[in-house]
Short mmCIF file of C-alpha atoms in Angstrom, two decimals:
data_model
loop_
_atom_site.label_atom_id
_atom_site.label_comp_id
_atom_site.label_asym_id
_atom_site.label_seq_id
_atom_site.Cartn_x
_atom_site.Cartn_y
_atom_site.Cartn_z
CA UNK A 1 -25.68 10.38 -5.63
CA UNK A 2 -25.48 13.72 -7.39
CA UNK A 3 -25.37 14.64 -11.06
CA UNK A 4 -22.96 17.57 -11.34
CA UNK A 5 -23.66 17.84 -15.06
CA UNK A 6 -25.00 15.78 -17.93
CA UNK A 7 -21.72 13.83 -18.00
CA UNK A 8 -20.47 13.74 -14.38
CA UNK A 9 -21.94 11.52 -11.66
CA UNK A 10 -20.66 12.16 -8.13
CA UNK A 11 -21.19 9.45 -5.51
CA UNK A 12 -21.19 10.30 -1.80
CA UNK A 13 -19.07 8.46 0.75
CA UNK A 14 -21.81 6.00 1.77
CA UNK A 15 -22.53 4.85 -1.77
CA UNK A 16 -18.80 4.78 -2.52
CA UNK A 17 -18.24 2.53 0.49
CA UNK A 18 -21.09 0.24 -0.56
CA UNK A 19 -19.68 -0.05 -4.08
CA UNK A 20 -16.25 -0.68 -2.58
CA UNK A 21 -17.60 -3.69 -0.68
CA UNK A 22 -19.25 -4.98 -3.87
CA UNK A 23 -16.02 -4.50 -5.82
CA UNK A 24 -14.07 -6.35 -3.12
CA UNK A 25 -16.48 -9.30 -3.33
CA UNK A 26 -16.18 -9.29 -7.11
CA UNK A 27 -12.41 -9.49 -6.77
CA UNK A 28 -12.69 -12.39 -4.31
CA UNK A 29 -15.02 -14.31 -6.64
CA UNK A 30 -12.90 -13.70 -9.74
CA UNK A 31 -9.67 -14.69 -7.98
CA UNK A 32 -11.29 -17.85 -6.60
CA UNK A 33 -12.23 -18.93 -10.14
CA UNK A 34 -9.03 -18.04 -11.98
CA UNK A 35 -6.09 -20.18 -10.95
CA UNK A 36 -3.62 -17.84 -12.66
CA UNK A 37 -4.47 -15.03 -10.25
CA UNK A 38 -3.93 -17.28 -7.23
CA UNK A 39 -0.72 -18.79 -8.61
CA UNK A 40 0.89 -15.39 -9.04
CA UNK A 41 -0.51 -13.95 -5.79
CA UNK A 42 -2.54 -11.11 -7.34
CA UNK A 43 -4.39 -9.48 -4.41
CA UNK A 44 -8.15 -9.94 -4.55
CA UNK A 45 -8.99 -6.22 -4.12
CA UNK A 46 -6.65 -5.44 -7.02
CA UNK A 47 -8.61 -7.81 -9.24
CA UNK A 48 -11.91 -6.22 -8.24
CA UNK A 49 -10.60 -2.66 -8.37
CA UNK A 50 -9.20 -3.02 -11.88
CA UNK A 51 -12.43 -4.69 -13.01
CA UNK A 52 -14.43 -1.70 -11.68
CA UNK A 53 -12.08 0.89 -13.22
CA UNK A 54 -12.34 -0.83 -16.61
CA UNK A 55 -16.13 -0.79 -16.25
CA UNK A 56 -15.92 2.96 -15.58
CA UNK A 57 -13.74 3.36 -18.65
CA UNK A 58 -16.33 1.53 -20.75
CA UNK A 59 -19.05 3.79 -19.34
CA UNK A 60 -16.99 6.82 -20.34
CA UNK A 61 -16.23 5.54 -23.84
CA UNK A 62 -19.79 4.44 -24.59
CA UNK A 63 -21.86 7.15 -22.94
CA UNK A 64 -19.37 9.89 -22.07
CA UNK A 65 -20.20 9.63 -18.34
CA UNK A 66 -17.57 10.21 -15.66
CA UNK A 67 -18.01 8.74 -12.18
CA UNK A 68 -16.42 10.57 -9.25
CA UNK A 69 -16.17 9.08 -5.76
CA UNK A 70 -16.03 10.61 -2.28
CA UNK A 71 -13.13 8.61 -0.82
CA UNK A 72 -13.28 9.80 2.80
CA UNK A 73 -14.17 6.34 4.14
CA UNK A 74 -11.34 4.80 2.12
CA UNK A 75 -8.81 6.81 4.10
CA UNK A 76 -10.49 5.85 7.39
CA UNK A 77 -10.03 2.18 6.53
CA UNK A 78 -6.34 2.82 5.85
CA UNK A 79 -5.98 4.05 9.45
CA UNK A 80 -7.97 1.04 10.69
CA UNK A 81 -5.57 -1.26 8.89
CA UNK A 82 -2.31 0.20 10.16
CA UNK A 83 -3.69 0.48 13.70
CA UNK A 84 -4.50 -3.24 13.58
CA UNK A 85 -0.95 -3.92 12.38
CA UNK A 86 0.33 -2.02 15.41
CA UNK A 87 -1.88 -4.00 17.80
CA UNK A 88 -0.32 -7.21 16.47
CA UNK A 89 3.27 -5.94 16.82
CA UNK A 90 5.10 -7.51 19.76
CA UNK A 91 8.37 -6.10 21.10
CA UNK A 92 10.11 -9.41 20.37
CA UNK A 93 9.16 -9.10 16.71
CA UNK A 94 10.30 -5.47 16.60
CA UNK A 95 13.66 -6.43 18.11
CA UNK A 96 14.05 -9.27 15.65
CA UNK A 97 13.39 -6.75 12.91
CA UNK A 98 16.31 -4.54 13.99
CA UNK A 99 18.97 -5.73 11.53
CA UNK A 100 16.51 -6.38 8.66
CA UNK A 101 15.02 -2.93 9.28
CA UNK A 102 18.42 -1.25 8.92
CA UNK A 103 19.23 -3.29 5.81
CA UNK A 104 15.87 -2.47 4.21
CA UNK A 105 16.32 1.19 5.07
CA UNK A 106 19.72 1.25 3.38
CA UNK A 107 18.36 -0.53 0.31
CA UNK A 108 15.40 1.84 0.12
CA UNK A 109 17.57 4.96 0.29
CA UNK A 110 19.81 3.53 -2.44
CA UNK A 111 16.77 2.69 -4.54
CA UNK A 112 15.31 6.19 -4.19
CA UNK A 113 18.54 7.70 -5.51
CA UNK A 114 18.50 5.26 -8.44
CA UNK A 115 14.80 5.89 -9.09
CA UNK A 116 15.21 9.66 -9.32
CA UNK A 117 18.43 9.39 -11.31
CA UNK A 118 16.72 7.15 -13.86
CA UNK A 119 13.66 9.38 -13.98
CA UNK A 120 15.58 12.64 -14.23
CA UNK A 121 17.96 11.64 -17.00
CA UNK A 122 15.39 9.54 -18.90
CA UNK A 123 13.18 12.62 -19.08
CA UNK A 124 16.07 14.70 -20.40
CA UNK A 125 16.82 11.98 -22.97
CA UNK A 126 13.35 12.30 -24.53
CA UNK A 127 13.32 16.08 -24.47
CA UNK A 128 11.28 16.57 -21.31
CA UNK A 129 12.26 18.71 -18.30
CA UNK A 130 14.07 16.79 -15.57
CA UNK A 131 11.21 17.65 -13.21
CA UNK A 132 8.92 15.38 -15.23
CA UNK A 133 11.29 12.53 -14.49
CA UNK A 134 11.18 13.35 -10.78
CA UNK A 135 7.39 13.21 -10.87
CA UNK A 136 7.60 9.82 -12.59
CA UNK A 137 10.18 8.91 -9.97
CA UNK A 138 10.19 8.99 -6.20
CA UNK A 139 7.67 11.85 -6.02
CA UNK A 140 4.79 9.82 -7.45
CA UNK A 141 6.00 6.22 -7.32
CA UNK A 142 7.71 5.67 -3.97
CA UNK A 143 5.95 8.75 -2.58
CA UNK A 144 2.44 8.04 -3.85
CA UNK A 145 -0.39 10.45 -4.60
CA UNK A 146 0.16 12.62 -1.53
CA UNK A 147 3.82 13.33 -2.26
CA UNK A 148 3.12 13.88 -5.97
CA UNK A 149 0.40 16.40 -5.21
CA UNK A 150 2.55 18.14 -2.60
CA UNK A 151 5.58 18.51 -4.88
CA UNK A 152 3.77 19.27 -8.15
CA UNK A 153 3.53 23.07 -7.56
CA UNK A 154 7.24 23.26 -6.65
CA UNK A 155 8.30 21.33 -9.76
CA UNK A 156 5.91 23.35 -11.93
CA UNK A 157 7.42 26.60 -10.69
CA UNK A 158 11.05 25.48 -10.74
CA UNK A 159 11.05 23.88 -14.20
CA UNK A 160 8.00 25.28 -15.97
CA UNK A 161 6.07 22.00 -16.06
CA UNK A 162 2.56 23.44 -16.33
CA UNK A 163 0.79 20.06 -16.13
CA UNK A 164 2.92 18.78 -13.23
CA UNK A 165 -0.09 17.90 -11.10
CA UNK A 166 -1.71 15.83 -13.85
CA UNK A 167 1.57 14.03 -14.58
CA UNK A 168 2.17 13.28 -10.90
CA UNK A 169 -1.33 11.97 -10.24
CA UNK A 170 -1.30 9.88 -13.44
CA UNK A 171 2.11 8.38 -12.60
CA UNK A 172 1.04 7.58 -9.03
CA UNK A 173 -2.18 5.96 -10.27
CA UNK A 174 -0.57 3.80 -12.94
CA UNK A 175 2.30 2.98 -10.60
CA UNK A 176 -0.20 1.71 -8.05
CA UNK A 177 -1.66 -0.69 -10.61
CA UNK A 178 1.73 -1.92 -11.79
CA UNK A 179 2.95 -2.38 -8.21
CA UNK A 180 -0.15 -4.42 -7.42
CA UNK A 181 0.41 -6.68 -10.41
CA UNK A 182 4.15 -7.40 -10.28
CA UNK A 183 4.76 -7.94 -6.55
CA UNK A 184 3.05 -11.33 -6.39
CA UNK A 185 4.65 -12.74 -9.55
CA UNK A 186 8.10 -11.64 -8.33
CA UNK A 187 7.58 -13.50 -5.06
CA UNK A 188 6.19 -16.55 -6.89
CA UNK A 189 9.25 -16.64 -9.14
CA UNK A 190 11.64 -16.42 -6.18
CA UNK A 191 9.75 -19.02 -4.12
CA UNK A 192 9.68 -21.46 -7.02
CA UNK A 193 13.24 -20.93 -8.20
CA UNK A 194 14.77 -21.26 -4.73
CA UNK A 195 12.26 -23.78 -3.36
CA UNK A 196 11.40 -21.61 -0.35
CA UNK A 197 8.77 -22.17 2.35
CA UNK A 198 7.71 -20.32 5.46
CA UNK A 199 9.41 -21.50 8.65
CA UNK A 200 7.29 -19.33 10.96
CA UNK A 201 4.93 -21.00 13.40
CA UNK A 202 2.75 -17.95 14.00
CA UNK A 203 -0.52 -16.52 12.76
CA UNK A 204 -0.77 -14.10 9.88
CA UNK A 205 -0.80 -10.43 10.84
CA UNK A 206 -3.23 -9.75 8.00
CA UNK A 207 -6.08 -12.06 7.02
CA UNK A 208 -6.33 -15.84 7.40
CA UNK A 209 -4.59 -18.48 5.31
CA UNK A 210 -6.74 -19.75 2.45
CA UNK A 211 -6.75 -23.38 3.62
CA UNK A 212 -7.84 -22.37 7.16
CA UNK A 213 -10.66 -19.96 6.32
CA UNK A 214 -13.46 -22.44 7.00
CA UNK A 215 -12.12 -23.45 10.45
CA UNK A 216 -11.90 -20.13 12.23
CA UNK A 217 -13.95 -19.16 15.27
CA UNK A 218 -15.09 -15.52 15.44
CA UNK A 219 -17.77 -14.08 17.71
CA UNK A 220 -19.57 -10.76 17.87
CA UNK A 221 -17.80 -10.04 21.17
CA UNK A 222 -14.25 -10.36 19.88
CA UNK A 223 -15.14 -8.40 16.75
CA UNK A 224 -16.58 -5.53 18.83
CA UNK A 225 -13.71 -5.72 21.31
CA UNK A 226 -11.14 -5.46 18.51
CA UNK A 227 -12.94 -2.47 16.98
CA UNK A 228 -13.05 -0.75 20.38
CA UNK A 229 -9.28 -1.16 20.89
CA UNK A 230 -8.65 0.11 17.35
CA UNK A 231 -10.78 3.20 18.00
CA UNK A 232 -9.03 4.00 21.27
CA UNK A 233 -5.64 3.71 19.56
CA UNK A 234 -6.86 5.92 16.70
CA UNK A 235 -8.01 8.63 19.12
CA UNK A 236 -4.67 8.76 20.91
CA UNK A 237 -2.87 8.44 17.56
CA UNK A 238 -4.66 11.53 16.30
CA UNK A 239 -3.65 13.42 19.45
CA UNK A 240 -0.02 12.32 18.99
CA UNK A 241 -0.11 13.39 15.36
CA UNK A 242 -1.30 16.87 16.35
CA UNK A 243 1.45 17.20 18.97
CA UNK A 244 4.14 16.11 16.51
CA UNK A 245 2.80 18.53 13.88
CA UNK A 246 3.10 21.41 16.33
CA UNK A 247 6.72 20.35 16.91
CA UNK A 248 7.38 20.53 13.16
CA UNK A 249 7.35 16.77 12.49
CA UNK A 250 4.65 15.93 9.96
CA UNK A 251 3.77 12.25 9.77
CA UNK A 252 0.92 10.46 8.00
CA UNK A 253 -1.88 9.97 10.52
CA UNK A 254 -1.78 6.20 10.14
CA UNK A 255 1.87 6.14 11.28
CA UNK A 256 0.98 7.91 14.54
CA UNK A 257 -1.93 5.54 15.12
CA UNK A 258 0.28 2.52 14.47
CA UNK A 259 2.88 3.83 16.95
CA UNK A 260 0.23 4.25 19.67
CA UNK A 261 -1.13 0.77 18.93
CA UNK A 262 2.37 -0.73 19.29
CA UNK A 263 2.77 1.03 22.64
CA UNK A 264 -0.63 -0.17 23.85
CA UNK A 265 -0.17 -3.80 22.83
CA UNK A 266 3.17 -4.03 24.61
CA UNK A 267 2.03 -2.45 27.88
CA UNK A 268 -1.69 -2.96 28.59
CA UNK A 269 -1.73 -6.81 28.48
CA UNK A 270 1.20 -6.88 30.93
CA UNK A 271 -0.30 -4.31 33.30
CA UNK A 272 -3.85 -5.66 33.16
CA UNK A 273 -3.51 -9.41 32.75
CA UNK A 274 -7.26 -10.09 32.89
CA UNK A 275 -8.01 -7.80 29.95
CA UNK A 276 -8.92 -9.71 26.80
CA UNK A 277 -6.51 -8.34 24.20
CA UNK A 278 -7.13 -8.88 20.44
CA UNK A 279 -3.48 -9.27 19.33
CA UNK A 280 -3.10 -12.38 17.20
CA UNK A 281 -6.84 -13.09 17.13
CA UNK A 282 -8.78 -14.17 14.08
CA UNK A 283 -11.17 -11.28 14.67
CA UNK A 284 -8.39 -8.71 14.35
CA UNK A 285 -6.96 -10.51 11.32
CA UNK A 286 -10.34 -10.32 9.57
CA UNK A 287 -10.74 -6.61 10.43
CA UNK A 288 -7.27 -5.76 9.11
CA UNK A 289 -7.78 -7.85 5.97
CA UNK A 290 -11.18 -6.26 5.28
CA UNK A 291 -9.84 -2.73 5.90
CA UNK A 292 -6.86 -3.19 3.59
CA UNK A 293 -9.02 -4.84 0.94
CA UNK A 294 -11.49 -1.97 0.94
CA UNK A 295 -8.73 0.64 0.78
CA UNK A 296 -7.11 -1.00 -2.25
CA UNK A 297 -10.41 -1.76 -4.00
CA UNK A 298 -11.73 1.78 -3.53
CA UNK A 299 -8.41 3.30 -4.65
CA UNK A 300 -8.30 1.31 -7.86
CA UNK A 301 -11.99 1.56 -8.73
CA UNK A 302 -11.62 5.35 -8.69
CA UNK A 303 -9.00 5.38 -11.44
CA UNK A 304 -9.93 7.37 -14.53
CA UNK A 305 -7.83 5.99 -17.35
CA UNK A 306 -9.06 8.53 -19.88
CA UNK A 307 -7.38 11.37 -17.99
CA UNK A 308 -3.89 10.09 -18.81
CA UNK A 309 -4.44 9.56 -22.54
CA UNK A 310 -2.77 12.84 -23.52
CA UNK A 311 0.30 11.98 -21.43
CA UNK A 312 0.60 8.44 -22.73
CA UNK A 313 3.84 8.67 -24.76
CA UNK A 314 6.42 10.18 -22.37
CA UNK A 315 4.63 8.83 -19.30
CA UNK A 316 4.71 5.21 -20.37
CA UNK A 317 8.32 5.42 -21.56
CA UNK A 318 9.41 6.74 -18.16
CA UNK A 319 7.27 4.21 -16.30
CA UNK A 320 8.66 1.34 -18.37
CA UNK A 321 12.18 2.40 -17.45
CA UNK A 322 11.26 2.59 -13.76
CA UNK A 323 9.59 -0.82 -13.77
CA UNK A 324 12.61 -2.45 -15.42
CA UNK A 325 15.00 -0.89 -12.91
CA UNK A 326 12.77 -1.85 -9.98
CA UNK A 327 12.47 -5.50 -10.99
CA UNK A 328 16.22 -5.79 -11.55
CA UNK A 329 16.96 -4.09 -8.23
CA UNK A 330 14.65 -6.46 -6.36
CA UNK A 331 15.97 -9.63 -7.99
CA UNK A 332 19.68 -8.82 -7.87
CA UNK A 333 19.95 -6.58 -4.79
CA UNK A 334 16.98 -6.74 -2.40
CA UNK A 335 16.47 -10.51 -2.40
CA UNK A 336 20.16 -11.44 -1.98
CA UNK A 337 20.92 -8.76 0.62
CA UNK A 338 17.86 -9.65 2.73
CA UNK A 339 18.90 -13.29 2.96
CA UNK A 340 17.69 -15.28 -0.08
CA UNK A 341 15.06 -16.94 2.15
CA UNK A 342 11.26 -16.95 2.46
CA UNK A 343 11.30 -13.70 4.40
CA UNK A 344 13.34 -12.08 1.60
CA UNK A 345 10.87 -13.33 -1.04
CA UNK A 346 7.87 -11.89 0.85
CA UNK A 347 9.79 -8.67 1.39
CA UNK A 348 10.54 -8.52 -2.34
CA UNK A 349 6.80 -8.48 -3.08
CA UNK A 350 6.43 -5.66 -0.56
CA UNK A 351 9.35 -3.72 -2.00
CA UNK A 352 7.69 -3.76 -5.41
CA UNK A 353 4.56 -2.45 -3.72
CA UNK A 354 6.00 0.63 -2.06
CA UNK A 355 8.73 1.18 -4.66
CA UNK A 356 6.22 1.72 -7.46
CA UNK A 357 2.95 2.23 -5.59
CA UNK A 358 2.38 2.86 -1.90
CA UNK A 359 2.79 1.20 1.48
CA UNK A 360 -0.76 -0.29 1.51
CA UNK A 361 0.02 -1.87 -1.87
CA UNK A 362 3.16 -3.39 -0.37
CA UNK A 363 1.13 -4.88 2.48
CA UNK A 364 -1.50 -6.20 0.05
CA UNK A 365 1.22 -7.88 -2.03
CA UNK A 366 2.80 -9.50 1.01
CA UNK A 367 -0.58 -10.50 2.41
CA UNK A 368 -1.46 -12.32 -0.82
CA UNK A 369 1.83 -14.25 -0.65
CA UNK A 370 1.48 -15.01 3.08
CA UNK A 371 -2.11 -16.25 2.74
CA UNK A 372 -0.96 -18.79 0.17
CA UNK A 373 2.46 -19.78 1.50
CA UNK A 374 2.61 -18.94 5.20
CA UNK A 375 3.38 -16.06 7.61
CA UNK A 376 6.39 -13.75 7.71
CA UNK A 377 5.55 -11.34 10.57
CA UNK A 378 8.83 -9.39 10.55
CA UNK A 379 8.19 -8.26 6.98
CA UNK A 380 4.82 -6.81 8.00
CA UNK A 381 6.48 -4.79 10.77
CA UNK A 382 9.47 -3.30 8.95
CA UNK A 383 7.88 -2.51 5.58
CA UNK A 384 5.35 0.02 6.98
CA UNK A 385 8.08 1.69 9.04
CA UNK A 386 10.34 2.13 6.02
CA UNK A 387 7.68 2.67 3.37
CA UNK A 388 5.50 5.08 5.30
CA UNK A 389 7.97 6.94 7.49
CA UNK A 390 11.54 6.97 6.19
CA UNK A 391 10.60 7.28 2.51
CA UNK A 392 8.75 10.57 3.08
CA UNK A 393 11.70 12.06 4.95
CA UNK A 394 14.29 10.92 2.39
CA UNK A 395 12.11 12.09 -0.48
CA UNK A 396 12.10 15.66 0.77
CA UNK A 397 15.89 15.95 0.69
CA UNK A 398 16.33 13.97 -2.52
CA UNK A 399 13.77 15.86 -4.60
CA UNK A 400 15.16 19.17 -3.42
CA UNK A 401 18.66 18.07 -4.44
CA UNK A 402 17.62 17.10 -7.98
CA UNK A 403 15.63 20.32 -8.43
CA UNK A 404 18.75 22.29 -7.56
CA UNK A 405 20.75 20.70 -10.41
#
């Protein structure tokens, strides 16, 4: 812990991680006691993260203190999570996701065009530069913090938006919260209205179903074995990421690690049949659930609401327009096109997650639904591929097109 000034407290990565674990437990306890949160599938780390960020806001309002976190370990847990997803991905599931993957990709590309069109022209309608609408569009919402930060200087230079970085970060932060809160209720509405249930007879890819948590068998050996496999995949994933970067293809590190994990899980068990492989195990499910929970909790607890106060008017108008369009698009386009079934309902929760927040938010939304209502493994395979890989590529071309208008 370090006091940078009389009003700023900076916490190192170890203390930040410890607080993240506490915040995650707070979210679990609150969700367990409030039926409303379970009914509408609000992810537990979202509950804890928002609680912590509101506590930080109170600390700022009462004493004028700002808390800053070192979030290095948060990003490590993101890689842990997606590597675990890759270890659970079987070729049969990937093949079954072929048609749904193409459909979701087409829907996502359509949605990105709509999102930027709404943002661009809504900004013009309230007297703001079109670039502001792009920031409160696919740059910050579908793209997340990384894309918003990367494109802010370009938008600032092209359209004279001097506070582009602040707008982008604020939009990405608030979008993350909204995405975390609406995905579950959307799925609950669709499940209830269409009387849908899971037809899968497989284990969850993330976490363990609520009614089975007390009957799982996990040992120190399978926990350590799962962590070892994850680490090996991460090492080779990092090497692949470096090679691809030298070839001019820049991917998020977690995508490369997930690709290596998919390759490993579909080759090593067949070549070395006596090797104990963690795919589908409760140990791996717990590790992935814990990693995702910590990433979400630490992301949300670091929000600083007071920083967006000056941007409140235009920002919230543009965000309200984007939320309305997203909900309508999910209910009347995504859900029908993807099949009007349980898989489509789970996918709808995920679409809200990466459409307004980020891919980890999408997975958290779907995980909350799956833990309550049953597995949908194909959704957990295709959403990261579309949300983490194709969105970044499409965003580059789309944002450049709108900036050239």
